[in-house]
XYZ file of C-alpha atoms in Angstrom:
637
model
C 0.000 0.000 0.000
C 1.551 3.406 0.326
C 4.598 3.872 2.291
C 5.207 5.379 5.565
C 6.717 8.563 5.235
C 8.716 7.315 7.855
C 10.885 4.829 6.186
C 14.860 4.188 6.068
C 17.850 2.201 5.731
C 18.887 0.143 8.352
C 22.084 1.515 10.458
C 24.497 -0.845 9.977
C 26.535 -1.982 13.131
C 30.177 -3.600 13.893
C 31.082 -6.028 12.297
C 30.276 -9.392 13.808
C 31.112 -12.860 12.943
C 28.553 -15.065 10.943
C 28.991 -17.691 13.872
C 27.293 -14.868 16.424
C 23.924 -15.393 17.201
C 21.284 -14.419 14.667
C 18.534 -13.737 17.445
C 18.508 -10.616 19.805
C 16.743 -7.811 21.134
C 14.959 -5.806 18.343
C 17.077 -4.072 16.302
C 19.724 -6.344 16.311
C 21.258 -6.685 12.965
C 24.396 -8.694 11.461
C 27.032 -7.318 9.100
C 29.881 -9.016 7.716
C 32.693 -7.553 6.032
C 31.945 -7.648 2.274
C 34.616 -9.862 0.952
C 33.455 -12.675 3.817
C 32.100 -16.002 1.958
C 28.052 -16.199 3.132
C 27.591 -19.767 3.234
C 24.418 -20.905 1.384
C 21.298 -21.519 3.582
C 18.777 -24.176 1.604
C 15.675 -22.434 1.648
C 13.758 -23.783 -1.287
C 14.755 -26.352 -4.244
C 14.524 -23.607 -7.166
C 14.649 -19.877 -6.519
C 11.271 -18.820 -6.945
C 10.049 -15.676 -10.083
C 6.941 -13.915 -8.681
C 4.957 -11.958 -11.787
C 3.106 -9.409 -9.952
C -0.187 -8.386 -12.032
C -3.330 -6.440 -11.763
C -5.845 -8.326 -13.415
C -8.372 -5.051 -13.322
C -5.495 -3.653 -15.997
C -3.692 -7.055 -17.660
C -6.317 -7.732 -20.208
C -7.809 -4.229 -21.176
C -7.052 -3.628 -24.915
C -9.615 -0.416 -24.910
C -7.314 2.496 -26.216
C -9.450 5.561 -24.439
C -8.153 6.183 -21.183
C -9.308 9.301 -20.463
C -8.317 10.558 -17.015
C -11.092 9.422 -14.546
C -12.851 7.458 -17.011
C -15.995 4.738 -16.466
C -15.277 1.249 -16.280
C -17.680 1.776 -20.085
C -15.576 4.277 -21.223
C -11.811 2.948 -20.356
C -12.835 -0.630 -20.446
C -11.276 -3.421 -17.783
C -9.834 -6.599 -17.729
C -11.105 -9.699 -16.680
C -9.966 -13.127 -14.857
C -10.867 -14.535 -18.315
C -8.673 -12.762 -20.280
C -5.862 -15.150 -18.440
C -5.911 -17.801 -21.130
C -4.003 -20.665 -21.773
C -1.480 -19.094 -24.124
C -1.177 -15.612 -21.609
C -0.300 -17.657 -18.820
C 2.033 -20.165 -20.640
C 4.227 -16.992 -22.224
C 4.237 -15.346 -18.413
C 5.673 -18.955 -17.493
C 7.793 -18.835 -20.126
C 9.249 -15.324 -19.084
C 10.445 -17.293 -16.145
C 7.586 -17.170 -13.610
C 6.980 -19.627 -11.042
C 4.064 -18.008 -9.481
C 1.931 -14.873 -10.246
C 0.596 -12.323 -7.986
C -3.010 -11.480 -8.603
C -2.843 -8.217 -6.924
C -7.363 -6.911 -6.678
C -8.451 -9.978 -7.132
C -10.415 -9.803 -3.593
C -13.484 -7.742 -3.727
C -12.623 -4.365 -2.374
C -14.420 -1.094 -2.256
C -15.424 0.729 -6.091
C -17.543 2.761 -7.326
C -20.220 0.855 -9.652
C -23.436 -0.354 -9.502
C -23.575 -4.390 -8.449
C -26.779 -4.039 -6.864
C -28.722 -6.620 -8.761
C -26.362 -9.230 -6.856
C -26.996 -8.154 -3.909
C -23.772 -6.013 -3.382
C -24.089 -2.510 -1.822
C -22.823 0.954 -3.821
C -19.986 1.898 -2.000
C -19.765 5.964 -1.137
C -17.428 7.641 -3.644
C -16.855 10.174 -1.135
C -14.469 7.291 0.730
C -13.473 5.662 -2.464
C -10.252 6.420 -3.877
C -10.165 6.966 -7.499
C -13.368 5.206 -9.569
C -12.027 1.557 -9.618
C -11.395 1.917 -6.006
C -7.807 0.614 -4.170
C -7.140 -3.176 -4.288
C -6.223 -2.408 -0.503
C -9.910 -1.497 0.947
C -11.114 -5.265 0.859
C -14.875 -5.265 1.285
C -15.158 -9.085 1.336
C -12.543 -11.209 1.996
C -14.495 -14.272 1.014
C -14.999 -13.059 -2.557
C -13.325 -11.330 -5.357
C -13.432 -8.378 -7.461
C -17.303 -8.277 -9.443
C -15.349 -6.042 -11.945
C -13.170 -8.838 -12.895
C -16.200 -11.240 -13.561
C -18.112 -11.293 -17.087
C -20.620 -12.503 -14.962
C -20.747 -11.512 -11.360
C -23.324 -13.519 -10.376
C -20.356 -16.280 -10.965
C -17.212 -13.980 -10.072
C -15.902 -17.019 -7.390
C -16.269 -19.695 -9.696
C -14.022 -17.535 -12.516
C -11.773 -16.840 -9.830
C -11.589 -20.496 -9.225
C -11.134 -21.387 -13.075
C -8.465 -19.027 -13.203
C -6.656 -20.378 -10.290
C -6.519 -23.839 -11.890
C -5.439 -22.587 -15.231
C -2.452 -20.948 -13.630
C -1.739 -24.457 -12.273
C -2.075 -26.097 -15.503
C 0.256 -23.419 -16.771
C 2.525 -24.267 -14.178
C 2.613 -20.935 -12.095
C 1.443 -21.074 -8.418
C -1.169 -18.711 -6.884
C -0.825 -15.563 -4.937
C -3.346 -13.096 -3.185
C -3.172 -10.420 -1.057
C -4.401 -10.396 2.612
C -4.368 -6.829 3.865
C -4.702 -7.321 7.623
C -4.585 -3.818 9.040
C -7.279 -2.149 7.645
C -10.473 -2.503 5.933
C -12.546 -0.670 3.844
C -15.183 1.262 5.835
C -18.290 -0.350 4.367
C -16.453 -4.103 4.417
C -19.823 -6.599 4.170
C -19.062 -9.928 3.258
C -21.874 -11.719 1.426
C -19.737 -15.160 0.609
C -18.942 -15.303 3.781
C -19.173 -19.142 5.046
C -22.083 -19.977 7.898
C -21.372 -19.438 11.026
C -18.850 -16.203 9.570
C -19.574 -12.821 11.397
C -18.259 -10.088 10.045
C -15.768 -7.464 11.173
C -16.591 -5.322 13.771
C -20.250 -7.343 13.746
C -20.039 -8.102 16.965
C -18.545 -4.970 18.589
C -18.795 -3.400 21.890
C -19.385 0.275 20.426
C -19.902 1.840 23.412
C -16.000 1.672 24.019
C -12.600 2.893 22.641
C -11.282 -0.300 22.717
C -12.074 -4.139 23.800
C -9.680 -6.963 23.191
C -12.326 -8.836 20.997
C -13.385 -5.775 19.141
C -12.465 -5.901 15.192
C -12.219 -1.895 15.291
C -11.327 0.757 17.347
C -13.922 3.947 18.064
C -14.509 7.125 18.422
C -16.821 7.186 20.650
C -19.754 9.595 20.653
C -18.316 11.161 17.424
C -19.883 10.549 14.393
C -17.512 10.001 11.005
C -16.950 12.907 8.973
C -15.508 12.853 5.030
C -11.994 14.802 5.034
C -11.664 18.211 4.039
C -10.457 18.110 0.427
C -7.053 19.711 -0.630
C -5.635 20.817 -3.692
C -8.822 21.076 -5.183
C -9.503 17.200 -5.159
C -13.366 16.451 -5.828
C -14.356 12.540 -5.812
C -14.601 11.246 -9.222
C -13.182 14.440 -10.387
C -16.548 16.708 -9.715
C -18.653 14.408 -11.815
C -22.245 14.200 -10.458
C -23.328 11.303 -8.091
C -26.003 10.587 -5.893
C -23.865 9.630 -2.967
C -21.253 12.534 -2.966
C -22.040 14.487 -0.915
C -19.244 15.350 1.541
C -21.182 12.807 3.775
C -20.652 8.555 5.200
C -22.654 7.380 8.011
C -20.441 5.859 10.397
C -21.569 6.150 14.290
C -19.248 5.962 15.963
C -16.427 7.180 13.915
C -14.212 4.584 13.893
C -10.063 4.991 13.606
C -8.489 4.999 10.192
C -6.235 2.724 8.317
C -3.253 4.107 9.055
C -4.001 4.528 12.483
C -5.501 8.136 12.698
C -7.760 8.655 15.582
C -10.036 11.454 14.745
C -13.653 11.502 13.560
C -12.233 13.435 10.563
C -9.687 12.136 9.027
C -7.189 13.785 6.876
C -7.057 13.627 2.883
C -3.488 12.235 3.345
C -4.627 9.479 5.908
C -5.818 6.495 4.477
C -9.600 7.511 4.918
C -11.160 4.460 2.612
C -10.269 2.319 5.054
C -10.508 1.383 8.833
C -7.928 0.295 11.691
C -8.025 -3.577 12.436
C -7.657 -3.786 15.819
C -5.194 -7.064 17.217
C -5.356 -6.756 20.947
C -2.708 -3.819 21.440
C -4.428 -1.679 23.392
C -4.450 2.462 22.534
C -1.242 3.227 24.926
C 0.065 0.283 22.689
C 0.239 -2.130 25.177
C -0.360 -5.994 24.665
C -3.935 -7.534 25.559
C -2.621 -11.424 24.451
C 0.120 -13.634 25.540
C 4.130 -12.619 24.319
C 5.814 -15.388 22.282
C 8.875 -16.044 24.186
C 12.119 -14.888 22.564
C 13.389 -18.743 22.318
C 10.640 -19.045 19.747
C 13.260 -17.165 17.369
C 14.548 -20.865 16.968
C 11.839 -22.709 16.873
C 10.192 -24.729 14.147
C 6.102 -23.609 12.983
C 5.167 -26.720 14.334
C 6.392 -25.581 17.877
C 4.464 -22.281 16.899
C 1.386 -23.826 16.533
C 1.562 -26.088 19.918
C 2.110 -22.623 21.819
C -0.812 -21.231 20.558
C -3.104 -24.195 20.663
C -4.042 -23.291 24.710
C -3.893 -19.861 24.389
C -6.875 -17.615 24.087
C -6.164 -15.440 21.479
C -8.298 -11.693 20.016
C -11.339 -12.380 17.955
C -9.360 -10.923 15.052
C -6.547 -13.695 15.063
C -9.480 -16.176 14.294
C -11.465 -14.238 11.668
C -7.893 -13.894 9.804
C -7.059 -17.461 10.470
C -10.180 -18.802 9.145
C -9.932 -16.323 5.958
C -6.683 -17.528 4.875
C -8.091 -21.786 5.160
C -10.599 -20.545 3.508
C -8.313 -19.385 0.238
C -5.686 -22.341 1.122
C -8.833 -24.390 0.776
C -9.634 -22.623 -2.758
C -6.192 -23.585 -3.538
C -4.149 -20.547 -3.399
C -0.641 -21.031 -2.642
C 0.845 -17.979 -1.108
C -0.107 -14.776 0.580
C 1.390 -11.358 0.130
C 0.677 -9.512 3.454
C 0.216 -5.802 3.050
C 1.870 -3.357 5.934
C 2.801 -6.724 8.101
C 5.097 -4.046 10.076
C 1.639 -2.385 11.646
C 0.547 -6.128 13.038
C 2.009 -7.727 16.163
C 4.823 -10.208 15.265
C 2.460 -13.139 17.642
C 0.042 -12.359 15.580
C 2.015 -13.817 12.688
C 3.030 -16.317 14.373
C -0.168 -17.512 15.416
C -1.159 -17.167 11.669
C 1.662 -18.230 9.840
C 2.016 -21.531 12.218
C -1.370 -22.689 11.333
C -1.086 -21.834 7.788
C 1.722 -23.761 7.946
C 0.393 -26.602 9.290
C -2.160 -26.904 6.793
C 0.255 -26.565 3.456
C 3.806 -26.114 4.203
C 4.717 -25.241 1.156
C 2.709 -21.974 0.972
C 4.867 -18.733 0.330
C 4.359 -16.044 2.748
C 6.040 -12.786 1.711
C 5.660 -9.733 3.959
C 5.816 -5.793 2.784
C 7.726 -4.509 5.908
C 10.146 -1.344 6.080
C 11.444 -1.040 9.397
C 14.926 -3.080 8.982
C 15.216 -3.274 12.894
C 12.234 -5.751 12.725
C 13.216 -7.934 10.127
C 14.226 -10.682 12.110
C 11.998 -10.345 14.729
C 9.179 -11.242 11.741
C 11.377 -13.644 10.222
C 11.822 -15.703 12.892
C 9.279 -14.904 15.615
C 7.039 -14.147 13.283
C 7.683 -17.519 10.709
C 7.390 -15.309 7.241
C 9.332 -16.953 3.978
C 10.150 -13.549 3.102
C 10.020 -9.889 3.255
C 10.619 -6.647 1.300
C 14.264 -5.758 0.669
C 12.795 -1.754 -0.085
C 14.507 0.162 2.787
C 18.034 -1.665 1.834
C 18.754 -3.140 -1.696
C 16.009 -1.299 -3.906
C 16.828 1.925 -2.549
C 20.611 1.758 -2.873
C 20.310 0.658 -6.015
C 18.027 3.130 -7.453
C 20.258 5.976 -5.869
C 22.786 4.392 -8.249
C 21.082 4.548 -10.732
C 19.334 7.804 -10.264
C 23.273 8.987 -9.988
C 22.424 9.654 -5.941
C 24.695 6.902 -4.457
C 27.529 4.239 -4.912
C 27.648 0.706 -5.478
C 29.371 1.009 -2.395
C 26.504 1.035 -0.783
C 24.732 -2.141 -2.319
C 27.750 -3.617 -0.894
C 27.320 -2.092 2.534
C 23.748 -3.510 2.574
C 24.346 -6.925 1.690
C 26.623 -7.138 4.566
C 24.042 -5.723 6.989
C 22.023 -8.399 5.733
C 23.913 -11.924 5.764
C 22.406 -13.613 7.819
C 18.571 -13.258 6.377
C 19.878 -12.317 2.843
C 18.270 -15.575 1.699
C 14.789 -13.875 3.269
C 14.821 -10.606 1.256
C 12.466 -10.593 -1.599
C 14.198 -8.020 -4.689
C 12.157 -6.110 -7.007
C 13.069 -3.146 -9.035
C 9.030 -2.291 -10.096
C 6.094 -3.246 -7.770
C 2.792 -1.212 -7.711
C 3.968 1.391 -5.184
C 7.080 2.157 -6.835
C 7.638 4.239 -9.752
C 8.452 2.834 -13.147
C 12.501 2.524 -13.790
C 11.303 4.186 -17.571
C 9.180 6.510 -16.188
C 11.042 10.431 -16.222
C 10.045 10.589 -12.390
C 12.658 7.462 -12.337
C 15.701 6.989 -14.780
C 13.249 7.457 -17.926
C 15.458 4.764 -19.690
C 14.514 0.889 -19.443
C 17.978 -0.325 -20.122
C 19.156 1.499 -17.070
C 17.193 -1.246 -15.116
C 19.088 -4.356 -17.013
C 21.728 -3.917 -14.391
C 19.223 -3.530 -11.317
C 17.517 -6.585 -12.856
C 20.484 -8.931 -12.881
C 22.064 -7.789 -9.911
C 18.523 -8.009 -8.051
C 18.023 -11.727 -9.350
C 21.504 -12.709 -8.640
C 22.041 -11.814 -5.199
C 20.652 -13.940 -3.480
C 18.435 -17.285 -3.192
C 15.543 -15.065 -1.583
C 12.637 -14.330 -4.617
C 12.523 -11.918 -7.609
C 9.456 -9.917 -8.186
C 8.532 -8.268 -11.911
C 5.628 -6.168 -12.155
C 3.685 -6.541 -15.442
C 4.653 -4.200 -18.055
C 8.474 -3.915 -16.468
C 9.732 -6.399 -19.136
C 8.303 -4.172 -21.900
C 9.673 -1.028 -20.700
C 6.455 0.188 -19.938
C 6.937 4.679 -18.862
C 3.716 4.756 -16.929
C 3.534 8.392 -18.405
C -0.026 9.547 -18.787
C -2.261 10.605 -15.721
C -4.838 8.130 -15.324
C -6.968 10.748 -12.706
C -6.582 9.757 -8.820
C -3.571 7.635 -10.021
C -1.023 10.387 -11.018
C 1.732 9.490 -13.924
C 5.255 7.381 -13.056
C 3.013 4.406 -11.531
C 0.631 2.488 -13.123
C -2.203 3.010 -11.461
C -4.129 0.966 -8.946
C -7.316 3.220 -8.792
C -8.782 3.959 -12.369
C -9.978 2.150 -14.903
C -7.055 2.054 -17.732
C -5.227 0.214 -19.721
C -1.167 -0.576 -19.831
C 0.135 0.682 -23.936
C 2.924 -1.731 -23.966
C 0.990 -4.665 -22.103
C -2.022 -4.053 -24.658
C 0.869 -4.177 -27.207
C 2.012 -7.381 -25.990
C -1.787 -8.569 -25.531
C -2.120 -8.302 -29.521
C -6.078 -8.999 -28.941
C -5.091 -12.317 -27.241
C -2.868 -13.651 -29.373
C 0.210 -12.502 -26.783
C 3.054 -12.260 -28.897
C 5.655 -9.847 -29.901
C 4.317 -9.207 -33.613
C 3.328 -5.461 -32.321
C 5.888 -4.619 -30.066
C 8.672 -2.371 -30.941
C 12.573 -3.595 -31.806
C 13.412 -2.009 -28.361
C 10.910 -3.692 -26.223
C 11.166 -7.034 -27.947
C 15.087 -6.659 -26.498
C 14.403 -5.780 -23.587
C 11.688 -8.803 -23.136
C 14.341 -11.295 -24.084
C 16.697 -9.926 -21.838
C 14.113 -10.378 -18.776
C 13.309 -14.073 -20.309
C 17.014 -15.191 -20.466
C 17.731 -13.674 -17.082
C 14.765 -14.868 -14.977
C 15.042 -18.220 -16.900
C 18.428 -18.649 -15.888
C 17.813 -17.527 -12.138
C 15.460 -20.121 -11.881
C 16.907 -22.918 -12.645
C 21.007 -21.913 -11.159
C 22.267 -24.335 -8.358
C 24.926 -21.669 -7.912
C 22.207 -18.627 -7.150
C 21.003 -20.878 -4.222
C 24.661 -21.389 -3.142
C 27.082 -19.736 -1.602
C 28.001 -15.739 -1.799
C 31.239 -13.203 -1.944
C 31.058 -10.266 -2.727
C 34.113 -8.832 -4.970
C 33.202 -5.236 -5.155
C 35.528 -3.679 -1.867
C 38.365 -5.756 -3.442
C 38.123 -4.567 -6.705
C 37.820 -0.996 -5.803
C 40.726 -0.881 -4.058
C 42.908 -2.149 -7.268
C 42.536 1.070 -8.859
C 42.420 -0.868 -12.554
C 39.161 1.138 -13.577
C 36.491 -0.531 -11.682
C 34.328 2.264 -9.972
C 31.295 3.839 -7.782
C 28.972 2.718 -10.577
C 30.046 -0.776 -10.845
C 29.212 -3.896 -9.016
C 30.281 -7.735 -8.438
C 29.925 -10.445 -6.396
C 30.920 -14.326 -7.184
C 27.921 -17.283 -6.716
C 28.677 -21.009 -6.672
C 27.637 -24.238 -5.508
C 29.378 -27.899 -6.721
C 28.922 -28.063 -9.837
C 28.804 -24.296 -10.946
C 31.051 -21.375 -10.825
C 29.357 -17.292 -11.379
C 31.376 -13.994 -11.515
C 28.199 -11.307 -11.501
C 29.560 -8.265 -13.392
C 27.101 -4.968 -13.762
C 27.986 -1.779 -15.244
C 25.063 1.619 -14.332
C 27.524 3.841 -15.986
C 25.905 5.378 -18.991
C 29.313 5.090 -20.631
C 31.412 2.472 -21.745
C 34.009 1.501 -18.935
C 37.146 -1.099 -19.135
C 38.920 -2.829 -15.770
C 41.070 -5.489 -15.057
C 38.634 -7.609 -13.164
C 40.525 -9.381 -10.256
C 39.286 -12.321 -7.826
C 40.812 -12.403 -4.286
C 42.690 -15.484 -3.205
C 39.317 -16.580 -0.569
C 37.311 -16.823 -3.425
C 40.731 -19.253 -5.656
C 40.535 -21.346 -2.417
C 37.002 -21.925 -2.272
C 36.557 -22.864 -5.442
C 39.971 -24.679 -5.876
C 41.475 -23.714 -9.382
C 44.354 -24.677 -10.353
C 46.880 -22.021 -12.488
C 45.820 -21.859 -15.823
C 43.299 -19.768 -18.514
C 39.602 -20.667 -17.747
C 37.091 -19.679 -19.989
C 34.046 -16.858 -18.331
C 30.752 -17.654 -20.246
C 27.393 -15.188 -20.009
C 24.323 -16.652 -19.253
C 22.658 -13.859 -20.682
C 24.299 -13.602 -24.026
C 27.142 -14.234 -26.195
C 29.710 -12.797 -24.477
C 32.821 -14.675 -23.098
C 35.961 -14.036 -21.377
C 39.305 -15.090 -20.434
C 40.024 -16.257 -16.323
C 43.908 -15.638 -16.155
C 45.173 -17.459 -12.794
C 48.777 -17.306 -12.070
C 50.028 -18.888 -8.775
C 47.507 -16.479 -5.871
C 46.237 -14.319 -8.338
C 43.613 -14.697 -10.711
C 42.265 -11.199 -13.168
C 40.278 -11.025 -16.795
C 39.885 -8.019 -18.765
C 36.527 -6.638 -18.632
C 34.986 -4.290 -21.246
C 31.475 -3.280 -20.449
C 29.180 -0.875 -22.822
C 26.898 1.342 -21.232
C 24.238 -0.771 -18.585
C 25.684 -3.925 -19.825
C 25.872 -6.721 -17.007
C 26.632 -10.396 -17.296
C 26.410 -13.517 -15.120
C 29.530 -15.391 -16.221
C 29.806 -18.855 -15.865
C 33.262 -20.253 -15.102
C 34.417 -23.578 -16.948
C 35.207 -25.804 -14.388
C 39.067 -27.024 -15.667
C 41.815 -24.794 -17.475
C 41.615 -24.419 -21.575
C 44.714 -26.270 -22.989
């Protein structure tokens, strides 16, 4: 959702032997020195490729979109318009599973009322389409996305098993700190109450109340700024500056008033978990020995413990979708839950399908391994670390030196830390706001998918190049946006009225796309990307041969395979003499000799000169260009 103003890179500490322990007091963090071998930790049998997509956008081929435009005039896609041969080519890109990202039904403004659903209130809607991140029913999906509504679940359902067939496993979003203010579930299963159903409204706060109030205040719409007007001033019977909400209850992002402000996140309302308003704890503390423990020890501690309403009502929504036979979870703003309340979760998810992927968006580094290991995620956001060093690179803010600094700060989880270089709060790497050139992000791509055996995440439309450039209305240019109806150029391109192939793309973004597909390809299926790590990038700076600020390396390897990761962000062409230090000739035992350096990604090859301790190729790079070379594993004769 959007991002905490709040938000920054962890403080990196002393340096600290990877033999210390990993678990501490909050805030605790590890760093190695850079040129220290990370030894691989198994984590999964393939690194996994997550395709994030917006179905709402995916499959719309109308050309209109005019800035605040109807779902009749702008058009939108449907679950349907994931056929066979759409979800086969996003396989083939490299994907192992895709993110549906609004598929759940959440808040819009459109008339469903002849199945029974209620209008929601533009004047607490954002945009027309409405955010995917005010869910309205968690037991049913998106009406828009339906061709017929009456039948959205059992689309939903089709969809999920042609994604299988394709080979790509399933992932939704559960958004567990907020709600949107009219949420009514009618899917819900018997014996389901809704949230905040059951409330004591009388009071601020009870431990088994699904909201927090207000009380005696009754809700009133913010006070617009910069001229804002819902659905741009166009007339509609519910705007009128008015919601009927008594008592007020607090807002998503925590706000406490009756009134909101217009930068709050006033569509939706606070989830409350049992932390009382002074922020204390109303449920039992998982004991910090827990960091070590298995989610089958997890779910024992909980089994005797009385635990908030909430914890259940989330519990028994994600069975319910494990049940449907979705096979992962993104979990929006995990940072604003309590880590037992993951625990609690994530142990009995768990113990239902232990293969399910559980990736938290988090940005307070000083918690990461509190929700990694109290907490029992697969994986979180590497955003306040990796993503934003690299962009300053590449935005000519920063150094490499400080993706090195980062990775350090990180060895002990790095196998945790999902990278992404696009996702649909960040701007687009072609959009002006950004670099406004896609081949500045080849670099970010590889170096993102090589570092580490943790997941990569593409966001539709990134392998195309796609600027984001046109204001869409309550969406604003640089991000495709996730509150209008609209449609993506190059993805509608690529969409070639279903057919899905390349015939009507241009010469640039048919490069680009093979690029993606040769490098995601190839992450997937690399022992040595799930194997051990050194980096190379302190070393090589300090051989003043050419190597630089806006260069990067690092070495990979398990058995049977042998990378040197090489990325250049220079806009220029740049030349080094490329040297390996002597931990990385012992580790992987070469003997003197000329070994030949093959890309993964292309053509290119190179020479591996090692004489006696020292070991050096000649590098030439052209401007962005980054390879993943592959080192033969005995000397050329």
């Amino acid at each position: 959702m959007k991002k905490l103003h709040s938000l920054f890179i962890a403080k990196l500490i002393s340096a600290s032997l990877l033999g210390a322990a990993l678990f501490g007091t909050a805030g605790c963090s590890q760093e190695s020195s850079p040129e220290e071998i990370q030894p691989a930790e198994k984590v999964a049998e393939k690194k996994a490729v997550i395709y994030q997509v917006l179905p709402r956008l995916f499959g719309n081929t109308n050309r209109t979109n005019k800035p605040w435009g109807t779902l009749e005039e702008n058009g939108v896609g449907k679950f349907a318009d994931f056929t066979p041969k759409a979800l086969n080519e996003i396989h083939a890109l490299g994907a192992t599973h895709i993110w549906y990202t609004g598929a759940l039904h959440h808040a819009l403004v459109g008339d469903y009322t002849e199945y029974g659903i209620s209008n929601d209130d533009p004047d607490v809607v954002k945009g027309r389409a409405g955010s995917p991140y005010a869910i309205k029913d968690y037991y049913s999906v998106n009406p828009d996305l339906a061709n017929n509504p009456a039948e959205r679940l059992q689309e939903f359902r089709a969809l999920v098993e042609r994604s299988h067939a394709a080979g790509l496993k399933v992932i939704i979003d559960i958004v567990p700190n907020h709600v949107a203010r009219a949420y009514h579930s009618l899917d819900k299963p018997q014996g389901v109450q809704d949230f905040g159903a059951g409330d004591n409204t009388q009071v601020t706060y009870a431990r088994n109340n699904n909201f927090y109030y207000v009380v005696g205040e009754d809700f009133r719409v913010p006070v617009a700024e910069d001229s804002y007007q819902p659905l741009n001033g166009e007339a509609n019977d519910l705007v009128d500056g008015q919601f009927i909400e008594s008592p007020a209850k607090w807002t998503g992002n925590g706000a406490r008033s009756a009134q909101p402000a217009m930068h709050d996140w006033y569509e939706t309302v606070k989830i409350n978990f049992g932390v009382r308003p002074d922020n204390s704890k109303n449920f039992s503390e998982l004991p910090q020995e827990y960091a070590e423990r298995d989610y089958r020890a997890h779910a024992q501690f909980w089994a005797d413990k009385k635990v908030p309403d909430t914890w259940k009502k989330f519990r028994d929504i994600a069975h319910y979708w494990l049940d449907f036979g979705v096979d992962g979870f993104r979990y929006d703003m995990a940072g604003m839950v309590p880590v037992e309340f993951w625990s609690y979760l994530n142990s009995s998810i768990k113990m239902r399908n232990p293969n399910t992927l559980l990736l938290a968006e988090i940005y307070t580094p000083e918690r990461y391994r509190d929700y990694l290991h109290l907490g029992k995620m697969d994986y979180l956001y590497d955003k306040v670390g990796t993503y934003d060093a690299i962009r300053a690179v590449m935005e000519n803010k920063g150094s490499t030196d400080k993706i090195a600094e980062v990775q350090a700060s990180l060895v002990d989880i790095s196998s945790h830390m999902l990278h992404f270089m696009e996702n649909h709060d960040e701007q687009r790497i072609a959009s002006p706001q950004f670099s406004g050139n896609p081949e500045a992000g080849k670099p970010a791509m590889l170096v993102s998918a090589a570092l580490s055996p943790a997941p990569t995440l593409v966001y539709f439309g990134q392998e195309l190049g796609e600027p984001a450039n046109k204001d869409a209305g309550f969406g604003k240019a640089s991000r495709t946006t996730i509150f209008d109806y609209w449609s993506v150029p190059s993805v509608r391109r690529w969409n070639n009225e279903g057919a899905f192939d390349t015939a009507l793309l241009t010469k640039e973004e048919k490069e680009l796309r093979s690029f993606y597909q040769r490098l995601l390809n190839f992450s997937k299926q690399s022992p040595a990307l799930l194997g051990d790590y050194l980096g190379l990038h302190s070393y090589n700076r300090k051989q003043n041969s050419g190597y630089g600020e806006k260069q990067f390396s690092f070495a990979r390897w398990s058995e049977h395979e042998k990378l040197l990761v090489i990325a250049n962000f220079d806009n220029r062409a740049v030349e080094f003499n490329f040297q390996l230090p002597t931990a990385l000739l012992e580790a992987w035992k070469l003997q003197p000799g000329s070994y030949l350096a093959k890309s993964q990604i292309s053509n290119k090859v190179a020479n591996l000169v090692l004489e006696k301790d020292q070991a050096s190729t000649k590098i030439q790079l052209a401007p962005y260009e980054s390879h993943i070379f592959a080192i033969s594993t005995a000397p050329q004769k």
